[in-house]
mmCIF file of C-alpha atoms in Angstrom:
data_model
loop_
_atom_site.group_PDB
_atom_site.id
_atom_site.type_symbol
_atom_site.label_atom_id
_atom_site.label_comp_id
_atom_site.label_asym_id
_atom_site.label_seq_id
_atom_site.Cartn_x
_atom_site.Cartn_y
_atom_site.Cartn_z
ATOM 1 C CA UNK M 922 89.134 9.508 140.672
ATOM 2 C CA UNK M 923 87.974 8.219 143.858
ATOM 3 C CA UNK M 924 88.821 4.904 145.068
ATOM 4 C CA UNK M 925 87.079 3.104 147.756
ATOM 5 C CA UNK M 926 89.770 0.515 149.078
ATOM 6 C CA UNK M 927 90.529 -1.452 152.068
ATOM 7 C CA UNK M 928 93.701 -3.283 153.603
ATOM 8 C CA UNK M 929 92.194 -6.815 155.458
ATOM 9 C CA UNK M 930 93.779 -10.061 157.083
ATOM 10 C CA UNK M 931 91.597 -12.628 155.488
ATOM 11 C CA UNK M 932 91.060 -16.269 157.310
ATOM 12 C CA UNK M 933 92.497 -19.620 156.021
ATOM 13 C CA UNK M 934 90.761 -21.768 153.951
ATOM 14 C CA UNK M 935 88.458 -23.596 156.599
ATOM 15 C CA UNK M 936 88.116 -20.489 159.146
ATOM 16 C CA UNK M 937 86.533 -18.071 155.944
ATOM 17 C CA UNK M 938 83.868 -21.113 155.608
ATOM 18 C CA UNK M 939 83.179 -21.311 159.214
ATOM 19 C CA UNK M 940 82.562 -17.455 158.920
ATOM 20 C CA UNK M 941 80.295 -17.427 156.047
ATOM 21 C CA UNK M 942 78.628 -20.511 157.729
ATOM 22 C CA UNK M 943 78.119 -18.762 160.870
ATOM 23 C CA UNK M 944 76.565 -15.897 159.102
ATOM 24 C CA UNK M 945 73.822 -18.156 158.197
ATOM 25 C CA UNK M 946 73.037 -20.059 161.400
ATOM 26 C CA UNK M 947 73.058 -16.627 163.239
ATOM 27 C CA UNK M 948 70.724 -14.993 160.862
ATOM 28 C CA UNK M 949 68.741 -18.085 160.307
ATOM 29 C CA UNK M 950 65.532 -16.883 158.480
ATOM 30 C CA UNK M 951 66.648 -13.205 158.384
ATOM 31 C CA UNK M 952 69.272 -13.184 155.296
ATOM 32 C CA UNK M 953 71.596 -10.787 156.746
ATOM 33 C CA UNK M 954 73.657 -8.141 154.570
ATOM 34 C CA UNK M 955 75.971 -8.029 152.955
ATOM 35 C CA UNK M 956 75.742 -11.989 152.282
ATOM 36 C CA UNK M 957 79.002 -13.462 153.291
ATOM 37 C CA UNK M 958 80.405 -15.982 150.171
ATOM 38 C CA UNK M 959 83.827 -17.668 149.712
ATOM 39 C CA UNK M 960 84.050 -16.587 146.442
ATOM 40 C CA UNK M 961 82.477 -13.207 146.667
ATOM 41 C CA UNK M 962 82.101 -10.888 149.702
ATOM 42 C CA UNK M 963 85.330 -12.602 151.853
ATOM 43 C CA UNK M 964 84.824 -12.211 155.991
ATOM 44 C CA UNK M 965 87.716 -10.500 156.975
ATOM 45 C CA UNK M 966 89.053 -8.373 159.175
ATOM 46 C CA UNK M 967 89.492 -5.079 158.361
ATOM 47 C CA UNK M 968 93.296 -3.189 159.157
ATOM 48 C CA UNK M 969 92.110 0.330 157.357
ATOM 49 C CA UNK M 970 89.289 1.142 154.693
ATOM 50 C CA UNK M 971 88.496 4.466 152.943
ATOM 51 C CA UNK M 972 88.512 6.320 149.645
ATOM 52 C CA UNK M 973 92.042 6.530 148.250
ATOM 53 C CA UNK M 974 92.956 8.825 145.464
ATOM 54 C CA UNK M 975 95.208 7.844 142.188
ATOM 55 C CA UNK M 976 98.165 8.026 143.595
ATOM 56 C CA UNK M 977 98.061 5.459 145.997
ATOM 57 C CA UNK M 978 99.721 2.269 144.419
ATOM 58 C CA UNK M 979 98.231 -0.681 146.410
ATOM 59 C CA UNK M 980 101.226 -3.031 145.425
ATOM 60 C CA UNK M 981 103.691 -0.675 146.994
ATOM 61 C CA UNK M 982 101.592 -0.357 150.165
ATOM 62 C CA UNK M 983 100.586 -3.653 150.887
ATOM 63 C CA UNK M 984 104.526 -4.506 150.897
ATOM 64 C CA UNK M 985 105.662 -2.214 153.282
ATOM 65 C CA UNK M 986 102.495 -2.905 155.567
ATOM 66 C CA UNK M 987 103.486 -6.257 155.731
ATOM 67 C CA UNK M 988 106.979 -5.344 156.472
ATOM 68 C CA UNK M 989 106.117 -3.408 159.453
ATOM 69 C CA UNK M 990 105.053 -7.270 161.053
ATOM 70 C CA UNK M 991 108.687 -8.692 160.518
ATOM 71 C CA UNK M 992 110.541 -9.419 163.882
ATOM 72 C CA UNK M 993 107.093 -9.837 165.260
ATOM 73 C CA UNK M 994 107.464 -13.909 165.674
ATOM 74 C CA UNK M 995 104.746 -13.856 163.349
ATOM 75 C CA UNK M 996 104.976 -16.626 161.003
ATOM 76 C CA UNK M 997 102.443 -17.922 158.399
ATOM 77 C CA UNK M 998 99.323 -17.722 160.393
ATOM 78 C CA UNK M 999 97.884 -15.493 163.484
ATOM 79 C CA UNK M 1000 95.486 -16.912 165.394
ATOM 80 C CA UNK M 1001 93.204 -14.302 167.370
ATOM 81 C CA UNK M 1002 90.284 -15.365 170.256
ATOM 82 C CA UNK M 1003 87.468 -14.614 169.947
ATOM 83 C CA UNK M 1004 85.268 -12.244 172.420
ATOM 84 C CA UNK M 1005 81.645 -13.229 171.452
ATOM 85 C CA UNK M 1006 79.064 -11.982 168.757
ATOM 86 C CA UNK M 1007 78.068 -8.484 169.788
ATOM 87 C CA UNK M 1008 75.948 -5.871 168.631
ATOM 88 C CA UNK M 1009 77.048 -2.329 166.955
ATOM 89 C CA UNK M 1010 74.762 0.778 166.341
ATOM 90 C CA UNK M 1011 73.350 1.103 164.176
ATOM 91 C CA UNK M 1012 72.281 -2.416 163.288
ATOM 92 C CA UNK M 1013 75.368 -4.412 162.903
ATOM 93 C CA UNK M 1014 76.495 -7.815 164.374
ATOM 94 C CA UNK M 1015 80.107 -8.648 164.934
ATOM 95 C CA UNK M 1016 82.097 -11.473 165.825
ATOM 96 C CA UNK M 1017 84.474 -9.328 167.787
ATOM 97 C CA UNK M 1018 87.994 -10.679 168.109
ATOM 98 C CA UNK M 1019 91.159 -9.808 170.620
ATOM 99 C CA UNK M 1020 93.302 -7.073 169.902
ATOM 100 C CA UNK M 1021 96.751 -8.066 170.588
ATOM 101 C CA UNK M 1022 99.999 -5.243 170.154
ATOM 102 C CA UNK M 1023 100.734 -6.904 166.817
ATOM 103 C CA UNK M 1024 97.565 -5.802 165.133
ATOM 104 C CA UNK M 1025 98.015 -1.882 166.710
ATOM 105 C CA UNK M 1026 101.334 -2.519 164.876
ATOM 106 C CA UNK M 1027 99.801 -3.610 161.607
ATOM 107 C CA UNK M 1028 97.109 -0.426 161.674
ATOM 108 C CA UNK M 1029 99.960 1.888 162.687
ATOM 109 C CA UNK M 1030 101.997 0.677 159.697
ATOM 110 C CA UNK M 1031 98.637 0.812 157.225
ATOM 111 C CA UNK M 1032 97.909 4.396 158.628
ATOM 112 C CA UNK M 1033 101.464 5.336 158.007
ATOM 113 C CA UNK M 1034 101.735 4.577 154.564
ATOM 114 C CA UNK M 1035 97.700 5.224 153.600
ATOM 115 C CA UNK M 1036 96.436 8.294 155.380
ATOM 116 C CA UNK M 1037 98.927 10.886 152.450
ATOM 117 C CA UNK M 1038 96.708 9.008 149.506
ATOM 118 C CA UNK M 1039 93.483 9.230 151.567
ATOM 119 C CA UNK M 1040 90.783 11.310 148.943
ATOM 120 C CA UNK M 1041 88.617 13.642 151.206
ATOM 121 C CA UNK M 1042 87.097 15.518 148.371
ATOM 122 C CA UNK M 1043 84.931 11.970 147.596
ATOM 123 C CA UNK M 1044 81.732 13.957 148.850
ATOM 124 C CA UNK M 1045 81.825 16.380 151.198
ATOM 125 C CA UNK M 1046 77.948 16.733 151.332
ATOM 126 C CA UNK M 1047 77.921 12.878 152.236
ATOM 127 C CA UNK M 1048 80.655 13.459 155.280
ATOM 128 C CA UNK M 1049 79.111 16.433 156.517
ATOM 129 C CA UNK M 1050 75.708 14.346 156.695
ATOM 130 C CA UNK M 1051 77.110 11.273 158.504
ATOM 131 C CA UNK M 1052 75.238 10.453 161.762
ATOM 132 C CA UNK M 1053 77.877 10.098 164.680
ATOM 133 C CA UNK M 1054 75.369 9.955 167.146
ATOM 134 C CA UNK M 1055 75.832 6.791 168.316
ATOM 135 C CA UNK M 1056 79.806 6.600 167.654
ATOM 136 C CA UNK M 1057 82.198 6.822 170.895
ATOM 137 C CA UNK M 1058 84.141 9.732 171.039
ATOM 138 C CA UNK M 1059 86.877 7.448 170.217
ATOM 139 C CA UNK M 1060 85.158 6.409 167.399
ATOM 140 C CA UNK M 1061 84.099 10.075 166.540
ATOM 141 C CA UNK M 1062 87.799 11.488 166.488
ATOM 142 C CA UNK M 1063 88.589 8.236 164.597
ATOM 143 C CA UNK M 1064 86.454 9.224 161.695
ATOM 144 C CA UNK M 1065 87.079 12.744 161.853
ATOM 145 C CA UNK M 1066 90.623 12.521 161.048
ATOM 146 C CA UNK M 1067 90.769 9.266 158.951
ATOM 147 C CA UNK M 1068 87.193 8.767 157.676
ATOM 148 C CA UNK M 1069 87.209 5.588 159.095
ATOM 149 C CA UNK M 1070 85.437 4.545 162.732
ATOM 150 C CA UNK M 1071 88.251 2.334 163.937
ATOM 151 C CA UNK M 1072 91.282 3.252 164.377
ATOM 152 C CA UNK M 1073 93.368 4.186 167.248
ATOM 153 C CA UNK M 1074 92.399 3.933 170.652
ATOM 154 C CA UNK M 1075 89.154 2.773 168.806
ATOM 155 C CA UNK M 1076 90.516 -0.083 167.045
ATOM 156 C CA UNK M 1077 88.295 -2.841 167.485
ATOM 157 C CA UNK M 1078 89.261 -6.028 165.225
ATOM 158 C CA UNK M 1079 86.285 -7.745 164.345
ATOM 159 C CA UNK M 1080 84.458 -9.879 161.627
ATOM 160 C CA UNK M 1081 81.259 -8.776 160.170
ATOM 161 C CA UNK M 1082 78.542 -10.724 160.128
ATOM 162 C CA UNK M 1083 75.803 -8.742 158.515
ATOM 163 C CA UNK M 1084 73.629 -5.753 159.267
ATOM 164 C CA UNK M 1085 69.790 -6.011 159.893
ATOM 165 C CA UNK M 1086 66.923 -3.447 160.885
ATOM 166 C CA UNK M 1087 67.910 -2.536 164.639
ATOM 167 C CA UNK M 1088 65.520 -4.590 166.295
ATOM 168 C CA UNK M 1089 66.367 -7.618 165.028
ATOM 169 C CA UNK M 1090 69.886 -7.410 165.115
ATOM 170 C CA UNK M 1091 69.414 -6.919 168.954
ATOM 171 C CA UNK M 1092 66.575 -10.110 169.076
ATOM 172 C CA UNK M 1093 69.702 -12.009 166.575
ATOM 173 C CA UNK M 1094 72.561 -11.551 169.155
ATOM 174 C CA UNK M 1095 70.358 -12.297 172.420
ATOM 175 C CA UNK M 1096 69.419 -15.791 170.911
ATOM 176 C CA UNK M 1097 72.467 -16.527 169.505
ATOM 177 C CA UNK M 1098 74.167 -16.184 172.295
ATOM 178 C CA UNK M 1099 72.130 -19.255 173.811
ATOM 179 C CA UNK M 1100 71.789 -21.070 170.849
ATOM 180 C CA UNK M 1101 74.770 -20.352 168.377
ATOM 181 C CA UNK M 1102 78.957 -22.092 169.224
ATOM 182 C CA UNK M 1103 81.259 -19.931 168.164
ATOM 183 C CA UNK M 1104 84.912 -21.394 167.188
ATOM 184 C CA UNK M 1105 87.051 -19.928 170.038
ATOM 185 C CA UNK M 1106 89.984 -19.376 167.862
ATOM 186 C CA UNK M 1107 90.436 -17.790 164.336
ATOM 187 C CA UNK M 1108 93.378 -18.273 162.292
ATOM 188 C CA UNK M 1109 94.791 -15.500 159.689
ATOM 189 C CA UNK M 1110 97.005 -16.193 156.796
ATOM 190 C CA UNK M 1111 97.068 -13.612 154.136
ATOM 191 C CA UNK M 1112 97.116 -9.619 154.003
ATOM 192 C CA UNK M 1113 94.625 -7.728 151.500
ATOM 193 C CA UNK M 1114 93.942 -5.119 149.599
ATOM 194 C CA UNK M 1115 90.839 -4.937 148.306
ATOM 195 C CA UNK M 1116 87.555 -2.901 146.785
ATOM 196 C CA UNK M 1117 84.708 -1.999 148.994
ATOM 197 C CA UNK M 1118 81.579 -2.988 148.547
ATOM 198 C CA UNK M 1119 78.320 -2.463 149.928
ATOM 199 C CA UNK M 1120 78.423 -1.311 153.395
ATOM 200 C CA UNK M 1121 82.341 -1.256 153.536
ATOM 201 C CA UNK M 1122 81.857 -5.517 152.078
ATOM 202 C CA UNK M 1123 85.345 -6.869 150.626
ATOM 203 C CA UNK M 1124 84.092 -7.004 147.914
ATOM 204 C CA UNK M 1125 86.785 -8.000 145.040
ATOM 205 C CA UNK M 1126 90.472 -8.431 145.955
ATOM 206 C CA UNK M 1127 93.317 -6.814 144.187
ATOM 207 C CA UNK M 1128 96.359 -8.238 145.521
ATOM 208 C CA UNK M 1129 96.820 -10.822 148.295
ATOM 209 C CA UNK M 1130 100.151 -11.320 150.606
ATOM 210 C CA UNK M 1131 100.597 -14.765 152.588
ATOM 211 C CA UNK M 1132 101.557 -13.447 156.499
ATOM 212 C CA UNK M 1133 104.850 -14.320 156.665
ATOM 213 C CA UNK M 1134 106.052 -14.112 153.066
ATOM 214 C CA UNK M 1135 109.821 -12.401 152.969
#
């Protein structure tokens, strides 16, 4: 059976409350999806996400992904900049965040341990209709070898805050831009694994790993 799962670092206490928060101001009147919630869909930011089949124990995983950060320096907590709120086809709005060696680390470990488990019989009718139109051709050999857009050379850490008709995501991120503070900083303290929701959401968490933790 098909599992959809995804491996996340998910913000401390007061930085996943500014994120749902910030969903809100940015969207303002438009109630943008999925709806961010600190005791439903988490913001986070996603290391790897796809469907996983049986044999992937998530318990086993998520250990020896956070092994591959000791010897880093890393200790409880990462704390990555932000780069702005910006705007991803088709329809998307990110707070897009710094990419720094130790999170090409961290993916490199995930990919390691995930990509043998990864289920690519889910629904081949569904991957042979995806629309890569607008993807990079980064993003495009991303997917096409992991089923996932970023990974790679096309890693792009990032939190999402919500997808909207096309329009007025575009309209969302010009005004927000004059109107909306973003916290310049964003602090990390745990390692995920967790089940997708809508539109990739984290949805429900299965296991949870403080950074740091020996």
């Amino acid at each position: 059976m098909t599992r959809w799962l995804g491996v996340a670092l998910l913000p401390r206490a007061d930085h996943l409350h500014a994120a749902v928060q910030l969903q809100r101001d940015i969207g303002g009147e438009v109630m943008l999806q999925p709806v961010l919630h600190p005791n439903g869909n988490l913001p986070h930011v996603t290391v790897f996400q796809g469907p996983f089949s049986d044999s992937l124990a998530p318990e086993a995983a998520l250990e020896v992904i956070s092994a591959s950060m000791d010897g880093s320096g890393l200790c409880s907590e990462i704390s990555l900049t932000s780069m702005g709120l910006v705007y991803q086809p088709t329809g998307w709005l990110f707070l897009a965040l710094e990419r720094p060696p130790l999170l090409e680390v961290l993916q490199k470990a995930a990919l390691a341990v995930l990509e043998r488990h990864l289920d690519w019989a889910f629904d081949e009718d569904e991957d042979e209709d995806k629309d890569m139109s607008r993807f990079t051709d980064d993003e495009r050999i991303s997917y096409e070898r992991y089923g996932y857009r970023y990974t790679g050379t096309a890693y792009a850490p990032h939190v999402t805050l919500g997808r909207t008709e096309e329009s007025t995501a575009l309209e969302l991120v010009r005004t927000a831009r004059g109107g909306v503070t973003l916290p310049r900083q964003w602090t990390f303290d745990r390692l995920s694994f967790y089940v997708m929701g809508e539109d990739g959401a984290h949805a429900k968490t299965l296991l949870e790993r403080p950074l740091g933790q020996a």
